[in-house]
Short mmCIF file of C-alpha atoms (C1' of nucleotides) in Angstrom, two decimals:
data_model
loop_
_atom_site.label_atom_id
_atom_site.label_comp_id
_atom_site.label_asym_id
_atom_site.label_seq_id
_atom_site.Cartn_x
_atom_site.Cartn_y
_atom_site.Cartn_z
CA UNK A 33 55.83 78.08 -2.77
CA UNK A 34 55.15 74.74 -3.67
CA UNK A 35 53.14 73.84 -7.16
CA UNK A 36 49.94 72.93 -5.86
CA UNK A 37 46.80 74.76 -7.37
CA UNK A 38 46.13 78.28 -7.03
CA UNK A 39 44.43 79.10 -9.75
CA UNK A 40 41.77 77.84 -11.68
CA UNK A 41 41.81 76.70 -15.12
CA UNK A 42 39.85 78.74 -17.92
CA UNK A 43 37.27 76.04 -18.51
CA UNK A 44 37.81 72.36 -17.21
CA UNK A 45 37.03 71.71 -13.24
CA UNK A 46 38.58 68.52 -12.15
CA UNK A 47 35.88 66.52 -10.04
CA UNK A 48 36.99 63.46 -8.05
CA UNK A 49 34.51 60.89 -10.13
CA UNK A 50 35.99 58.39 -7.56
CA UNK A 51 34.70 56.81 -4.44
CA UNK A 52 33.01 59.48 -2.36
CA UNK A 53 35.50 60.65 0.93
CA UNK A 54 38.54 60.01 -0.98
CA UNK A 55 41.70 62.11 -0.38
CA UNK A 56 40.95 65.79 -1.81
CA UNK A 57 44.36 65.25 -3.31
CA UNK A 58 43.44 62.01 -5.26
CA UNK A 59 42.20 61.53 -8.36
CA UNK A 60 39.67 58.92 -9.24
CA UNK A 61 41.49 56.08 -10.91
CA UNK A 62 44.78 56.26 -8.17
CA UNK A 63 47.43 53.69 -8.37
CA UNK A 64 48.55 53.39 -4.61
CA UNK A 65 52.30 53.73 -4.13
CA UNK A 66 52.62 50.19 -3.32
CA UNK A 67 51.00 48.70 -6.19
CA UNK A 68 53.12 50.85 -8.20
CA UNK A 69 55.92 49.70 -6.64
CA UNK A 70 55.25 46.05 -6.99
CA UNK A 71 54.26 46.21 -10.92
CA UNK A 72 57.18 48.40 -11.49
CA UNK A 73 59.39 45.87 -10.01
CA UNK A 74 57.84 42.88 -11.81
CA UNK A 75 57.77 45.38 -15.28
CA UNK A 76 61.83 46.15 -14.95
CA UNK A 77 62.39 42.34 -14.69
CA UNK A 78 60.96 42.69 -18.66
CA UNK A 79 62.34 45.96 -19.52
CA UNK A 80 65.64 44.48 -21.27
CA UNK A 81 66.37 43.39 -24.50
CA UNK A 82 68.28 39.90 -22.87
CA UNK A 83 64.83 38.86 -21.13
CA UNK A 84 62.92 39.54 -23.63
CA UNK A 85 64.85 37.41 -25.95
CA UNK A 86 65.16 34.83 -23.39
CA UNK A 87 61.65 34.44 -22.77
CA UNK A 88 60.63 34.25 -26.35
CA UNK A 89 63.15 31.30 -26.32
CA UNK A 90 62.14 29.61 -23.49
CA UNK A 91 58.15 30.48 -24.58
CA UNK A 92 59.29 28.93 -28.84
CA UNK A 93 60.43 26.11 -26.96
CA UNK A 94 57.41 25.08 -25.07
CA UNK A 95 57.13 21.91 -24.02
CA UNK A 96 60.97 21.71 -24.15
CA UNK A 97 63.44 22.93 -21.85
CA UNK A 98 66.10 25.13 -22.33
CA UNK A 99 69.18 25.47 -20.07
CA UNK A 100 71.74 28.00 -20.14
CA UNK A 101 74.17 27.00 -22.50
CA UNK A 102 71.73 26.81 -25.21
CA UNK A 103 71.26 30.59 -24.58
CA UNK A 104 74.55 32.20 -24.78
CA UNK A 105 74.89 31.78 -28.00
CA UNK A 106 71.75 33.44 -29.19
CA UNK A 107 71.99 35.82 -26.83
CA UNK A 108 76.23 36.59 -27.29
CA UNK A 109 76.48 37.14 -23.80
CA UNK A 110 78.96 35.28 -21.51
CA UNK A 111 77.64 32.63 -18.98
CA UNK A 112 77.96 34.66 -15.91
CA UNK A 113 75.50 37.37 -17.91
CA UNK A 114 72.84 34.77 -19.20
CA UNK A 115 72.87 33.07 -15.60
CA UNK A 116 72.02 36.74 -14.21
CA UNK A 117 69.52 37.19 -16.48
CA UNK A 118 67.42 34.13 -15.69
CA UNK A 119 67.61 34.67 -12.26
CA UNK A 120 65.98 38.31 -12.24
CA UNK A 121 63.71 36.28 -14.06
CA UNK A 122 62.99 33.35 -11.71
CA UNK A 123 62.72 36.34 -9.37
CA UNK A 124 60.22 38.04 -10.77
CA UNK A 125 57.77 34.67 -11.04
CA UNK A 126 58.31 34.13 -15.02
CA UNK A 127 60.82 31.18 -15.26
CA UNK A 128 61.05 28.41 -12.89
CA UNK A 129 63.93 27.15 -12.42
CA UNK A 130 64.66 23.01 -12.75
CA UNK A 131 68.31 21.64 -11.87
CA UNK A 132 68.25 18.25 -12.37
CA UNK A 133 72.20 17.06 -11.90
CA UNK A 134 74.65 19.27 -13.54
CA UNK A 135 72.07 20.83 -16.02
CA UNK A 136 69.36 24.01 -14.86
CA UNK A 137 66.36 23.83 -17.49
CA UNK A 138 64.15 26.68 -17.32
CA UNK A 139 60.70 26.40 -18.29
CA UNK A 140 57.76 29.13 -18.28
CA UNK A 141 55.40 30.02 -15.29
CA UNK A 142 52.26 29.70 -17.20
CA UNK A 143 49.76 33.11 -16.33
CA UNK A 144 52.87 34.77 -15.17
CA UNK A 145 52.57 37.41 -18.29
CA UNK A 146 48.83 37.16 -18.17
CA UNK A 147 48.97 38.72 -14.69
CA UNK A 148 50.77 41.52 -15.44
CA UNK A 149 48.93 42.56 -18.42
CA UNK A 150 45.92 42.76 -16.49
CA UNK A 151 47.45 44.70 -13.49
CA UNK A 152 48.57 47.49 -15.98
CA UNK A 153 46.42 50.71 -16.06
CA UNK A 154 43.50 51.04 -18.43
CA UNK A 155 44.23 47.03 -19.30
CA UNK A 156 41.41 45.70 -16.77
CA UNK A 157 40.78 42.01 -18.34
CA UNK A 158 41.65 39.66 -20.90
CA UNK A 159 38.25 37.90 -22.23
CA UNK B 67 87.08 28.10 -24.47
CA UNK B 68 83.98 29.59 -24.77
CA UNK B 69 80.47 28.34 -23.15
CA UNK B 70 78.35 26.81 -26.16
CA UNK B 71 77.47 23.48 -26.17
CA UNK B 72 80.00 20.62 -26.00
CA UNK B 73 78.66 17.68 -24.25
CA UNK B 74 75.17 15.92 -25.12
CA UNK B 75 72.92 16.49 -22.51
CA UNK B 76 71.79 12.68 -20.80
CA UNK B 77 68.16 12.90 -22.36
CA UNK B 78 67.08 15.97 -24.41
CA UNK B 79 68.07 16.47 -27.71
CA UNK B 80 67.09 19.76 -28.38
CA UNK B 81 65.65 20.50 -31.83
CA UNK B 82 64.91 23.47 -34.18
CA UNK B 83 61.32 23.54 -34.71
CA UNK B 84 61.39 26.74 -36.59
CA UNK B 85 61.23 27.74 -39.78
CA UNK B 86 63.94 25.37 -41.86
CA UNK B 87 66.94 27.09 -42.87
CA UNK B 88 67.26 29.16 -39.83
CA UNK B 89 70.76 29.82 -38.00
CA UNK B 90 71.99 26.78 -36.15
CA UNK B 91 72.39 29.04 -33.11
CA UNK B 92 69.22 30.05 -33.30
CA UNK B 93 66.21 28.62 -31.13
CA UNK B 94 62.49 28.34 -32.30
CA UNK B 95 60.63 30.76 -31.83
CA UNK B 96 63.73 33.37 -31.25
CA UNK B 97 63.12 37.54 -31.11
CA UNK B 98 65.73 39.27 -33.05
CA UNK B 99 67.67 41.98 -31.48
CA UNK B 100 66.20 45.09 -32.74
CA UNK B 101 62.43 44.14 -32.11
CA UNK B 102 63.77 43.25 -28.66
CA UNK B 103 65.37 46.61 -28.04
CA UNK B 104 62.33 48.14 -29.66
CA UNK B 105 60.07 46.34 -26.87
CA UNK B 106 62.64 46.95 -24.28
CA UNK B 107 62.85 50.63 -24.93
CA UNK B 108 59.05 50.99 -24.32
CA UNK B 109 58.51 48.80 -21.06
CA UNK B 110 61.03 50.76 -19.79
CA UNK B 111 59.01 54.01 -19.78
CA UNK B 112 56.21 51.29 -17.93
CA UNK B 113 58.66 50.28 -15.47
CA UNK B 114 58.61 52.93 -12.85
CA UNK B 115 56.24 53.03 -10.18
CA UNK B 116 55.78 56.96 -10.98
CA UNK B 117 54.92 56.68 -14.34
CA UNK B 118 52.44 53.63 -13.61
CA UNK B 119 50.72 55.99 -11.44
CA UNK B 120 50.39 58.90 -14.00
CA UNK B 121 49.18 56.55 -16.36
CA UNK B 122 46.97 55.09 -13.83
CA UNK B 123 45.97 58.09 -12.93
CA UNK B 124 44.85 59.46 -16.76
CA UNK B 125 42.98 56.37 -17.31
CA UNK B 126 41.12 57.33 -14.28
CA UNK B 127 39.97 60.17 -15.68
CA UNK B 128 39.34 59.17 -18.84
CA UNK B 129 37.72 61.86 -20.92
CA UNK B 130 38.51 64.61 -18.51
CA UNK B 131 42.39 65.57 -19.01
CA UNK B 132 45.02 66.07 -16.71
CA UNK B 133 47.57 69.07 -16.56
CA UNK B 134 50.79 68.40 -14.63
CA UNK B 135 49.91 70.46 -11.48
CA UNK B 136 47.37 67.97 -11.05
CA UNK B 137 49.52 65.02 -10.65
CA UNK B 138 52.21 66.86 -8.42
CA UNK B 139 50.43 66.53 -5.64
CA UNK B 140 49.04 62.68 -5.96
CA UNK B 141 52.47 62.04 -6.79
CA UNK B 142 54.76 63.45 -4.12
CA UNK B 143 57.02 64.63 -6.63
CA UNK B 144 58.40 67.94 -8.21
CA UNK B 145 56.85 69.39 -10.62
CA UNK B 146 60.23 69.12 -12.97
CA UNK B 147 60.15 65.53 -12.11
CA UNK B 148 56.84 65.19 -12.93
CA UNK B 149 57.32 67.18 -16.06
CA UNK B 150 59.99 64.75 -17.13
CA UNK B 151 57.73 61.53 -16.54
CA UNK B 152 55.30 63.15 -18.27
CA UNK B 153 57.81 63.48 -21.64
CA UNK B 154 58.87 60.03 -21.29
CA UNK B 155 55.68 58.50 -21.73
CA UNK B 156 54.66 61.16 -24.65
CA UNK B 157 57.96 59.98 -26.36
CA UNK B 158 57.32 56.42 -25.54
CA UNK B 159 53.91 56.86 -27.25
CA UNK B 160 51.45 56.15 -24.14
CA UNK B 161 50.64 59.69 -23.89
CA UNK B 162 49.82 62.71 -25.79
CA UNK B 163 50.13 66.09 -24.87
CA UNK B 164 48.21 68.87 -25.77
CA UNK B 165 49.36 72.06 -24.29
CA UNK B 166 46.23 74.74 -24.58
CA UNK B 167 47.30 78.41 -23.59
CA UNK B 168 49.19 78.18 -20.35
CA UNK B 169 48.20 74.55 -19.61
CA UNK B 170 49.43 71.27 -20.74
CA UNK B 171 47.12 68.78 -21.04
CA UNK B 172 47.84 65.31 -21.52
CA UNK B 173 45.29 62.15 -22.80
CA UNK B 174 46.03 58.10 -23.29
CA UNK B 175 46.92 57.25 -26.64
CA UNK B 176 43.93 54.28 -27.21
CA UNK B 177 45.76 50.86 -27.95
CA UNK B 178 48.87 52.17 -26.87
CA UNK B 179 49.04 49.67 -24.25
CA UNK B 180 47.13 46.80 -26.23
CA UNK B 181 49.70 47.29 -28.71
CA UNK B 182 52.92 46.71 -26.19
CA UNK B 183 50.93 43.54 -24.67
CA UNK B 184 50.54 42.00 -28.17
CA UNK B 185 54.45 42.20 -28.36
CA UNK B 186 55.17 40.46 -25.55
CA UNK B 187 56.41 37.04 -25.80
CA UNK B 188 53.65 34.20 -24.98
CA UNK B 189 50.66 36.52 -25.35
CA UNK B 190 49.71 35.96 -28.96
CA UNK B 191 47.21 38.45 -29.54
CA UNK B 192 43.93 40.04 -27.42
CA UNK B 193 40.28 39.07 -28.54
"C1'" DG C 324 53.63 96.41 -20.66
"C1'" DC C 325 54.60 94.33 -16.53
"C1'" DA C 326 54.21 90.93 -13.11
"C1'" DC C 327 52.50 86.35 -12.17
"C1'" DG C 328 52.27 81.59 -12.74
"C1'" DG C 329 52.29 77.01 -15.26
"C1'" DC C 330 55.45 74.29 -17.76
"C1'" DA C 331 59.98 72.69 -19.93
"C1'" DT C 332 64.94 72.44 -19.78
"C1'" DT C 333 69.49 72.26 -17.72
"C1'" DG C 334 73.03 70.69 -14.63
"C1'" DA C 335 74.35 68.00 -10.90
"C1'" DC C 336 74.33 64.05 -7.87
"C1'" DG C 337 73.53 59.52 -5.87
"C1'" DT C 338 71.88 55.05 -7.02
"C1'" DC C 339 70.76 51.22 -9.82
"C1'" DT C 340 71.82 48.08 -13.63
"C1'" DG C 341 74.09 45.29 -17.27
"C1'" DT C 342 78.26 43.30 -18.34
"C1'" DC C 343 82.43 40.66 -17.83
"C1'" DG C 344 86.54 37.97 -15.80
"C1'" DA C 345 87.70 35.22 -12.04
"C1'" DT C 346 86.40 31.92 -9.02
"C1'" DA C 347 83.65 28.75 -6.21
"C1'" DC C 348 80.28 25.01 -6.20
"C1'" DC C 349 78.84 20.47 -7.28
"C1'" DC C 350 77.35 16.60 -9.97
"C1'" DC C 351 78.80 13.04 -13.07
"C1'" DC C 352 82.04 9.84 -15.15
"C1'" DG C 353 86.09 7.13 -15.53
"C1'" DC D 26 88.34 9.33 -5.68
"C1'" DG D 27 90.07 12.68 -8.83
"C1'" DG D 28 89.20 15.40 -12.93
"C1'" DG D 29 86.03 17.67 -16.09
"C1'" DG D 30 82.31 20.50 -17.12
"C1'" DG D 31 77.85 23.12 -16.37
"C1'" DT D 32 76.20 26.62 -13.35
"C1'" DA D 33 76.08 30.24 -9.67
"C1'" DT D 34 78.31 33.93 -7.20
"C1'" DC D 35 81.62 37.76 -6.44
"C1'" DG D 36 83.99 42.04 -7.45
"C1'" DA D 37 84.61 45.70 -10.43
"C1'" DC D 38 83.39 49.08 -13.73
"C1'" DA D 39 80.90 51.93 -17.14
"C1'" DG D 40 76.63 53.74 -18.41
"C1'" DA D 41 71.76 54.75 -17.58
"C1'" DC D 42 68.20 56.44 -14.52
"C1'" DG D 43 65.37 59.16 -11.05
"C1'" DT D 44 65.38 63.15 -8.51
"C1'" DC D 45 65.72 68.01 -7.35
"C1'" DA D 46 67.06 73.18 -7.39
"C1'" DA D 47 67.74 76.74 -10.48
"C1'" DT D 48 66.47 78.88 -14.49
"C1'" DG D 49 64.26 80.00 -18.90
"C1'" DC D 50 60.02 80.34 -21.77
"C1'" DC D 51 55.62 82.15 -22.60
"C1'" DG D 52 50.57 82.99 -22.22
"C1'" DT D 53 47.28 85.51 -19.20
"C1'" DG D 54 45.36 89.13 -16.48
"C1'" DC D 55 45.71 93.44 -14.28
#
DNA sequence: GCACGGCATTGACGTCTGTCGATACCCCCG
DNA sequence: CGGGGGTATCGACAGACGTCAATGCCGTGC
């Protein structure tokens, strides 16, 4: 059998508060799969300890650029690593990306962060 | 040879704004390596598009709690799967759960998220 | 007390991810 | 125009992660 519900609990009943006609098996509130999808994408580009570090660079650096071989050392990772790095992050929309002759400066997409705070669950708006 | 600097760049001299007396291979405005593991550690229990919706999906029905046959369904996964979501985001701190007789309930942690989006590099604080 | 049912844990498996060395690309300078 | 150097890409490999079936735990109701 699968896990559904067949039996009901002692005291709560779960009502769907949401919009009325909604899926019987949603719950008010839903995250479709989609947007789940999307903001987990965009939240994995974050989830590492490299990124993080690499933003807070670029972001103490404001104004300034920063190109790759200022990061490796901070960072002690090899080239090859750092250049990965920025580039799941000029993915994900939170560096952009500036080669100007041999040198790449990165630089912060300002609102990028801003935009996924306010897409997380039970984080509606920044005032 | 390794990668850290050894040519000038043509027109930016970049310069240590931070604190005086900082490590030369440090940048302004750098995150050490255990607050970014710390940080890491906890957008990784955000960054999956199943977890988003549980969360999501608590927050929805906030005040009302949610038991893990409830989420099952909405979810498309097993319930062990489900179950092991669920632990991850108690353990990561979003969640709490409160298992009453045969039930588990679970609840939002208030300012669990406010407190990860104050971490994040370039979004100072919330108002 | 015995069966039922909700939940957690275990073990296994395929996939994704972070890392590096090697190498290719390409712009600048002499 | 040839060499040097900063950066991107490729291939490989170890470790982490998401998922499920099977199983164990335990409170509830008959």
């Amino acid at each position: 059998m699968n896990t559904s519900r067949t039996a009901d609990r002692p005291t709560l009943e779960l009502v769907d508060v949401g919009a009325p006609g909604c899926s019987p098996a949603e719950l008010a509130g839903a995250m479709n799969a989609e947007q789940a999808a999307d903001l987990a994408r965009t939240l994995k580009a974050l989830a590492d300890p490299a990124r993080l570090r690499v933003l807070a660079l670029v972001a103490g650096n404001e104004g300034r650029e920063v190109c790759v071989c200022d990061l490796t050392g901070p960072l002690g990772l090899s080239q090859p690593t750092v250049s990965h790095h920025l580039k799941v992050l000029v993915d994900a929309g939170f560096l952009t990306r500036d080669k100007r002759g041999v040198w790449a400066y990165f630089s912060l997409v300002p609102g990028a962060l801003d935009a996924v705070v306010s897409a997380l669950p039970g984080v509606p708006a920044r005032s």
